[in-house]
Coordinates of C-alpha atoms in Angstrom, one line a residue:
X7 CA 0.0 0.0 0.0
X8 CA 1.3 3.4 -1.3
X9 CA 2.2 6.2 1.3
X10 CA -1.1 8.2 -1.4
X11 CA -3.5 6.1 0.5
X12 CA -2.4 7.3 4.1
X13 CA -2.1 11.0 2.8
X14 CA -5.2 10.8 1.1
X15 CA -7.0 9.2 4.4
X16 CA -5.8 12.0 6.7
X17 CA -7.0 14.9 4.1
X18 CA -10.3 13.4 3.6
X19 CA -10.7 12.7 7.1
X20 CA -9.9 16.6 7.9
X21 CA -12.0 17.9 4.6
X22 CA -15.1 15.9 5.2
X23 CA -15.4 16.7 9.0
X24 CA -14.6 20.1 8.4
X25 CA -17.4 20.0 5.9
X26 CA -19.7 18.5 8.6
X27 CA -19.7 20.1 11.7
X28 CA -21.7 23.0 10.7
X29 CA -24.0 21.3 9.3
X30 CA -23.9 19.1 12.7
X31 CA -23.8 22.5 14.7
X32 CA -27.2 23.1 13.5
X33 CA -28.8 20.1 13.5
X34 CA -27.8 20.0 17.6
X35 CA -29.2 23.5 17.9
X36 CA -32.5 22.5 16.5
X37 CA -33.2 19.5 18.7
X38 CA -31.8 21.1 21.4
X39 CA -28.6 18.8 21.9
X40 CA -26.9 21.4 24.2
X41 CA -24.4 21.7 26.9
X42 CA -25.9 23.6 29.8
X43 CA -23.5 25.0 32.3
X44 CA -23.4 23.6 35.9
X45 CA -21.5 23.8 39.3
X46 CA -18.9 20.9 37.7
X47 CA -18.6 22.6 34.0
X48 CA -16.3 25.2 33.3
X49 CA -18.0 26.7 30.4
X50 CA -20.9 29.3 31.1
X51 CA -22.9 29.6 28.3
X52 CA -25.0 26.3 27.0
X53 CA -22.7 24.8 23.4
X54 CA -24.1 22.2 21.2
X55 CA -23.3 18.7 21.3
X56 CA -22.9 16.0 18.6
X57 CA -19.8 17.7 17.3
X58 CA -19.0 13.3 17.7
X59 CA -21.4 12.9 14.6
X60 CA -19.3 15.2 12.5
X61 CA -16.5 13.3 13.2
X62 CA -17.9 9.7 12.8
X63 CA -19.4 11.0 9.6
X64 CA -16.2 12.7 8.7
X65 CA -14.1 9.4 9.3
X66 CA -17.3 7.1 7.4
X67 CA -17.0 8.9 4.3
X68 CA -13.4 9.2 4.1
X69 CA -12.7 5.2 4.9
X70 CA -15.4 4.6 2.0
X71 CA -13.6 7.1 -0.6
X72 CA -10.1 5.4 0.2
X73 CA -11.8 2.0 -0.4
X74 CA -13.8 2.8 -3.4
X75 CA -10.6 5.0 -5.1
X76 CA -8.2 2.2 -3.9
X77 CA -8.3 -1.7 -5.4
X78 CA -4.7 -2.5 -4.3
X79 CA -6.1 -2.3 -0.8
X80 CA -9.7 -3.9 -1.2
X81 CA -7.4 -6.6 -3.0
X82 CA -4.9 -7.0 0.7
X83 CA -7.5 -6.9 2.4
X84 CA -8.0 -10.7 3.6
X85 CA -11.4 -12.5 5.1
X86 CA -9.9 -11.7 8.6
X87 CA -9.8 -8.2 8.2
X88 CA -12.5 -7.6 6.0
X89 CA -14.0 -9.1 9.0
X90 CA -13.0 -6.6 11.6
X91 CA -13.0 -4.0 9.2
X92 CA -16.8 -4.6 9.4
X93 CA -17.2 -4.8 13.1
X94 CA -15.5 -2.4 13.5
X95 CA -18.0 -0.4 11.8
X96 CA -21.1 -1.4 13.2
X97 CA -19.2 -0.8 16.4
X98 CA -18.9 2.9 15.5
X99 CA -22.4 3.3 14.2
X100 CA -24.2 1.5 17.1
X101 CA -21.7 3.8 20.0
X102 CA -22.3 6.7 18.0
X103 CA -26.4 6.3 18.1
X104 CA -25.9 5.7 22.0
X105 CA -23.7 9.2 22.1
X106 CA -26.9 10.8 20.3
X107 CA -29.3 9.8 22.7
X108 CA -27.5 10.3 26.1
X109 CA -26.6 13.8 24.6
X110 CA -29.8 14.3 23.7
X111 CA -31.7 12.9 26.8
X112 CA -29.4 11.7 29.0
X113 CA -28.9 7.8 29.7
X114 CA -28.1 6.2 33.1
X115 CA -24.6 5.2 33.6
X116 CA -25.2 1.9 34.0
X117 CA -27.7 1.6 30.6
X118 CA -24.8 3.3 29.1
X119 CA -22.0 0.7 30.6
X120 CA -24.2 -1.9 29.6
X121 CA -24.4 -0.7 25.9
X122 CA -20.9 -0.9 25.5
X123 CA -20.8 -4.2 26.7
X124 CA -23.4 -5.4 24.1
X125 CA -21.8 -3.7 21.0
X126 CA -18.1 -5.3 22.9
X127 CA -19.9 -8.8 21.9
X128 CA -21.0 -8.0 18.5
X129 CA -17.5 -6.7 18.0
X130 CA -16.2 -10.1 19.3
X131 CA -18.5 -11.6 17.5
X132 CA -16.7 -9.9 14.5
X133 CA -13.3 -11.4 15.4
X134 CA -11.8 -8.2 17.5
X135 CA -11.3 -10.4 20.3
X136 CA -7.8 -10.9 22.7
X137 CA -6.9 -14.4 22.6
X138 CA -4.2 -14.5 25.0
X139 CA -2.1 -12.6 27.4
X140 CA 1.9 -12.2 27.8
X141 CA 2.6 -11.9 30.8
X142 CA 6.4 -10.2 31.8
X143 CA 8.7 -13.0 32.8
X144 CA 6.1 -15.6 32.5
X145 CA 5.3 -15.9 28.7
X146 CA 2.1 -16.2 27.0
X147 CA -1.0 -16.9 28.8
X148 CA -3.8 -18.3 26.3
X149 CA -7.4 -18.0 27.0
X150 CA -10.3 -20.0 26.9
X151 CA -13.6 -18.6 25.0
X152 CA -15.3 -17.1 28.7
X153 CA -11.8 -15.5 29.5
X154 CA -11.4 -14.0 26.1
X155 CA -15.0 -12.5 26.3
X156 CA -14.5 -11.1 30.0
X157 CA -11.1 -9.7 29.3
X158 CA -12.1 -8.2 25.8
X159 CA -15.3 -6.5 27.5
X160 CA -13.4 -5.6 29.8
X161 CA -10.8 -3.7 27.9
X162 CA -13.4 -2.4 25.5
X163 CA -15.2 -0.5 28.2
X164 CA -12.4 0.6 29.9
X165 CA -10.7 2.4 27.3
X166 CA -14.0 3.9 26.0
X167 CA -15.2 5.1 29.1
X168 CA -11.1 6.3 29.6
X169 CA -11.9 8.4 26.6
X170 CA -15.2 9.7 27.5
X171 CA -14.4 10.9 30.8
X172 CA -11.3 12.9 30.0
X173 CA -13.6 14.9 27.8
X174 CA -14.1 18.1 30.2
X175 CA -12.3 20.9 28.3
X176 CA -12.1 22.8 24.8
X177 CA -9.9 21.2 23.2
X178 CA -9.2 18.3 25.1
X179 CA -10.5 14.9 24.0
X180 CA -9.6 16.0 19.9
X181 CA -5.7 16.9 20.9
X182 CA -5.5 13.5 23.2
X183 CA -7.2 11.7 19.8
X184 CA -4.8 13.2 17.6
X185 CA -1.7 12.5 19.7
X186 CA -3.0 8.5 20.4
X187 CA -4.2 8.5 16.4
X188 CA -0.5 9.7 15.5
X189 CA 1.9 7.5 17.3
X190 CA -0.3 4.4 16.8
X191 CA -0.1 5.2 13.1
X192 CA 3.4 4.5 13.7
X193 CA 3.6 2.3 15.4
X194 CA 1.2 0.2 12.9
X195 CA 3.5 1.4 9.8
X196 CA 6.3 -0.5 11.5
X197 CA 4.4 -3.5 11.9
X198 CA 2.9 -3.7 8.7
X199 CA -0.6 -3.6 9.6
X200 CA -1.9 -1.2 6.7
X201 CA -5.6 -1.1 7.6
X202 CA -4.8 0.3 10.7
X203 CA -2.4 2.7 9.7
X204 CA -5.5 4.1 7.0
X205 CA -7.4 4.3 10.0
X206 CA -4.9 6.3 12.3
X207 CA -4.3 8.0 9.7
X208 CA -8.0 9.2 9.3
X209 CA -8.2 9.5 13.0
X210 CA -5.9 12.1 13.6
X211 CA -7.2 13.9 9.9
X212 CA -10.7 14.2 11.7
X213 CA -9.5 15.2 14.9
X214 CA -7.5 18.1 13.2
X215 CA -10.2 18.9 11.5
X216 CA -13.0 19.0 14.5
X217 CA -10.4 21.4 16.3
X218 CA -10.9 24.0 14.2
X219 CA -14.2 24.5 15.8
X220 CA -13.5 22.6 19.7
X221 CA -10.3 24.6 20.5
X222 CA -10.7 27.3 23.3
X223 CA -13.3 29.0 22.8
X224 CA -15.1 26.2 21.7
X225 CA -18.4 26.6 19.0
X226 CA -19.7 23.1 19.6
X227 CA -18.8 20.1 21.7
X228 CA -18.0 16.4 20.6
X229 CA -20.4 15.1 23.7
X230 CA -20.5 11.5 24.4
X231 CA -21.1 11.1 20.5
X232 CA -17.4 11.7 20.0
X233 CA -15.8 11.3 23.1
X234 CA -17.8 7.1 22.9
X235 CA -17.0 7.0 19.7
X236 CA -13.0 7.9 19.9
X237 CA -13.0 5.4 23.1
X238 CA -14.1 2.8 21.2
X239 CA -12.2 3.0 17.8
X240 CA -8.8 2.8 20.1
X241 CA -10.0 0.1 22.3
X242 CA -11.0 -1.9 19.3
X243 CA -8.1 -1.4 16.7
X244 CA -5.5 -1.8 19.2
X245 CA -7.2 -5.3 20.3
X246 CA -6.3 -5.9 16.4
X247 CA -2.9 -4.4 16.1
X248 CA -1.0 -3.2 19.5
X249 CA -1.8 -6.3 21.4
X250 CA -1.5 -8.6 18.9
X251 CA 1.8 -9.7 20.0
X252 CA 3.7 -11.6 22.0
X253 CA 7.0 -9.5 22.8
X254 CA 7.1 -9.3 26.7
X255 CA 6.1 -6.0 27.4
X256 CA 3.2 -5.7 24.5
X257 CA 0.6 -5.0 26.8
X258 CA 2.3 -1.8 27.8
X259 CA 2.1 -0.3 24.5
X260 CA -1.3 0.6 24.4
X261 CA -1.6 1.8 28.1
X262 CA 1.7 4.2 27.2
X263 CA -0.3 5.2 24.0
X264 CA -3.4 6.4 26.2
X265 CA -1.5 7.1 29.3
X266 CA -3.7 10.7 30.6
X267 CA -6.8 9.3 30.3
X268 CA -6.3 5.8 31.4
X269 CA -4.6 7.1 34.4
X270 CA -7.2 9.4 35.2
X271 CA -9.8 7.0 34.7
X272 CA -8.3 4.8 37.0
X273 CA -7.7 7.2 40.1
X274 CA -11.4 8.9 39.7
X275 CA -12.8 4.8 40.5
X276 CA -10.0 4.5 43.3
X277 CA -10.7 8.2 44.7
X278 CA -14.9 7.7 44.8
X279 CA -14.3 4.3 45.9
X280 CA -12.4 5.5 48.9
X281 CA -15.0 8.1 49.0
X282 CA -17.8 6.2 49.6
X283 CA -18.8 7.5 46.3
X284 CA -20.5 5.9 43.6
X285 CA -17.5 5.1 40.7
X286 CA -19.9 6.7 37.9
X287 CA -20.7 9.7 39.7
X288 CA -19.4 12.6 38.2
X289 CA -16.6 15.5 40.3
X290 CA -14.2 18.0 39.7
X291 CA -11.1 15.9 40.7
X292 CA -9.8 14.9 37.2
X293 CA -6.2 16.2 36.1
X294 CA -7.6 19.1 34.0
X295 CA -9.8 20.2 37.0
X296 CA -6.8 19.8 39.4
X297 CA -4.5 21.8 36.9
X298 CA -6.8 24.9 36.7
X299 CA -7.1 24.3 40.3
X300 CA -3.4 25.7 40.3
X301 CA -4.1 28.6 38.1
X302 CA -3.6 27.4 34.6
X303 CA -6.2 28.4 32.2
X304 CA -8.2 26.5 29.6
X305 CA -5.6 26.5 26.9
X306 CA -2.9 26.0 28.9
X307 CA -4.1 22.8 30.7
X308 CA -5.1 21.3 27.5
X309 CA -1.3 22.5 25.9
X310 CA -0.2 20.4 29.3
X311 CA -1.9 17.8 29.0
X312 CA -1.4 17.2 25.4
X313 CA 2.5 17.2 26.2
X314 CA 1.9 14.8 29.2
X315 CA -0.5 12.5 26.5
X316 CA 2.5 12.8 23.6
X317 CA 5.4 12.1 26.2
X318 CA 3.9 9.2 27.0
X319 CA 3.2 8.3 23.7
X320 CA 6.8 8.7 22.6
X321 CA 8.5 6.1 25.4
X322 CA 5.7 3.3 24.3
X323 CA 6.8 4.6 20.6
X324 CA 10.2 3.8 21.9
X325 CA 9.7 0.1 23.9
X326 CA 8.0 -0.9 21.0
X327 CA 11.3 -0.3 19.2
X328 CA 13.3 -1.7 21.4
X329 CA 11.2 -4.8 22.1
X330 CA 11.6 -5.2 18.5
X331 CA 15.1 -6.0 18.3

């Protein structure tokens, strides 16, 4: 596969959701898909949501041109990953409809966790499943079909809902997407797995392109739309590509890829828990809160954090590297 195809991905992906947002920003306005301010949010003037559906449209449309214009990659692709190309798909459409609704009329955190469970098994059912586990120092751990189910849900919904909660500044969630989207394009160009780099490669075009109208001050939101829908492509694609080895310290490369928000993610369920507080209720203790907290503003935490996010990036860019000696 040419390096056109990749070029041509990450234009498209920035032209079309360019292209789309507006049109999104007004469909949002009409049936009232806002963002109203409260004591938690820092913004004080209610923004529409859905910005996500720009995106997912944005990244639909430019996968489909890349296929249709390119026959050297409809002809690599094999049954495998024509397979998970497909799930992956129907993945993204079925989060993305769950997004619309909760931004629309809000959904119960657990209806919402369960959702992302069900579309986890049509995705497994779709072949973006983890198989088996290497584990440091003790070698590869295979699993049987109920541990591959519970540990690919698990993932799935982890790194989803990692995504979505990080999502609480202009800005924010579309720079951490970009940085993942970019070293995991990579990172997948070194190991040869070309649907994956188109992906990325698309990715990080529509995130570009959705910052043009998310970056301090921001004109529309992605909401859960986006934020669902980002969560989901990385859990999902790095089942297919980053963990799909068995070097010793392969499971580290996707938790160094999306190092902020799994990291915060994790110590907002350990600080409620010790709490006493339920781990889906929402607070004002997540890294960007705690970094305005010392003064910083908006565009500053989110320049922070996207350094923090592309650090981290950069040492699992460089253990992959050396694991692969």
């Amino acid at each position: 596969m040419s390096y056109r195809a990749q070029l041509v991905a990450f234009l498209l992906g920035f032209l079309y959701t360019l292209l789309l947002v507006p049109l999104v920003k007004r469909l949002a306005l009409r049936f009232g898909a806002l963002d109203k301010p409260n004591a938690r949010k820092v913004h004080h003037v209610p923004i529409p949501l859905w910005g996500g559906l720009g995106v997912f449209g944005g990244y639909l449309l430019a996968m489909a041109t890349v296929i249709a214009l390119s026959p050297s990659f409809r002809q690599a692709l094999t049954t495998v990953t024509r397979s998970q190309l497909l799930g992956m798909t129907i993945g993204g459409l079925l989060i993305v409809i769950v997004g619309l609704i909760d931004d629309r009329f809000g959904m119960p955190a657990k209806v919402k966790f369960a959702c992302q469970l069900l579309i986890g098994l049509v995705m497994f059912y779709f072949g973006i499943r983890i198989d088996y586990l290497t584990v440091p120092f003790y070698g590869v751990v295979f699993l049987n079909s109920f541990e591959s189910i519970a540990v690919t849900l698990f993932w799935i919904a982890g790194i989803t809902n990692a995504l979505n909660l990080i999502d609480g500044l202009d800005g924010l969630l579309a720079g951490v997407s970009l940085t993942v989207a970019s070293v995991f394009f990579v990172v997948s160009l070194m190991k040869g797995q070309f649907v994956i780099v188109l992906v990325m490669a698309c990715l990080a075009g529509c995130s570009i392109g959705f910052l043009r109208y998310n970056f301090n001050p921001a004109q529309i939101f992605m909401g859960d739309t986006g934020s669902l829908f980002f969560g989901l492509m990385f859990a999902g694609w790095s089942i297919i590509g980053l963990l799909k080895s068995t070097a010793t310290f392969a499971f580290l490369m996707p938790i160094f890829l999306m190092a902020v928000p799994i990291f915060d993610t994790t110590f907002a369920i350990l600080r409620r828990l010790w709490n006493h507080k339920p781990i889906f209720q929402a607070d004002k203790g997540h890294l960007h809160h705690r970094l305005m907290g010392l003064g910083f503003n908006q565009r500053q935490v989110v320049l922070i954090i996207y350094a923090i996010n592309t650090a981290f990036g950069l040492c699992g860019l460089a253990l992959f590297y050396w694991t692969c000696q």
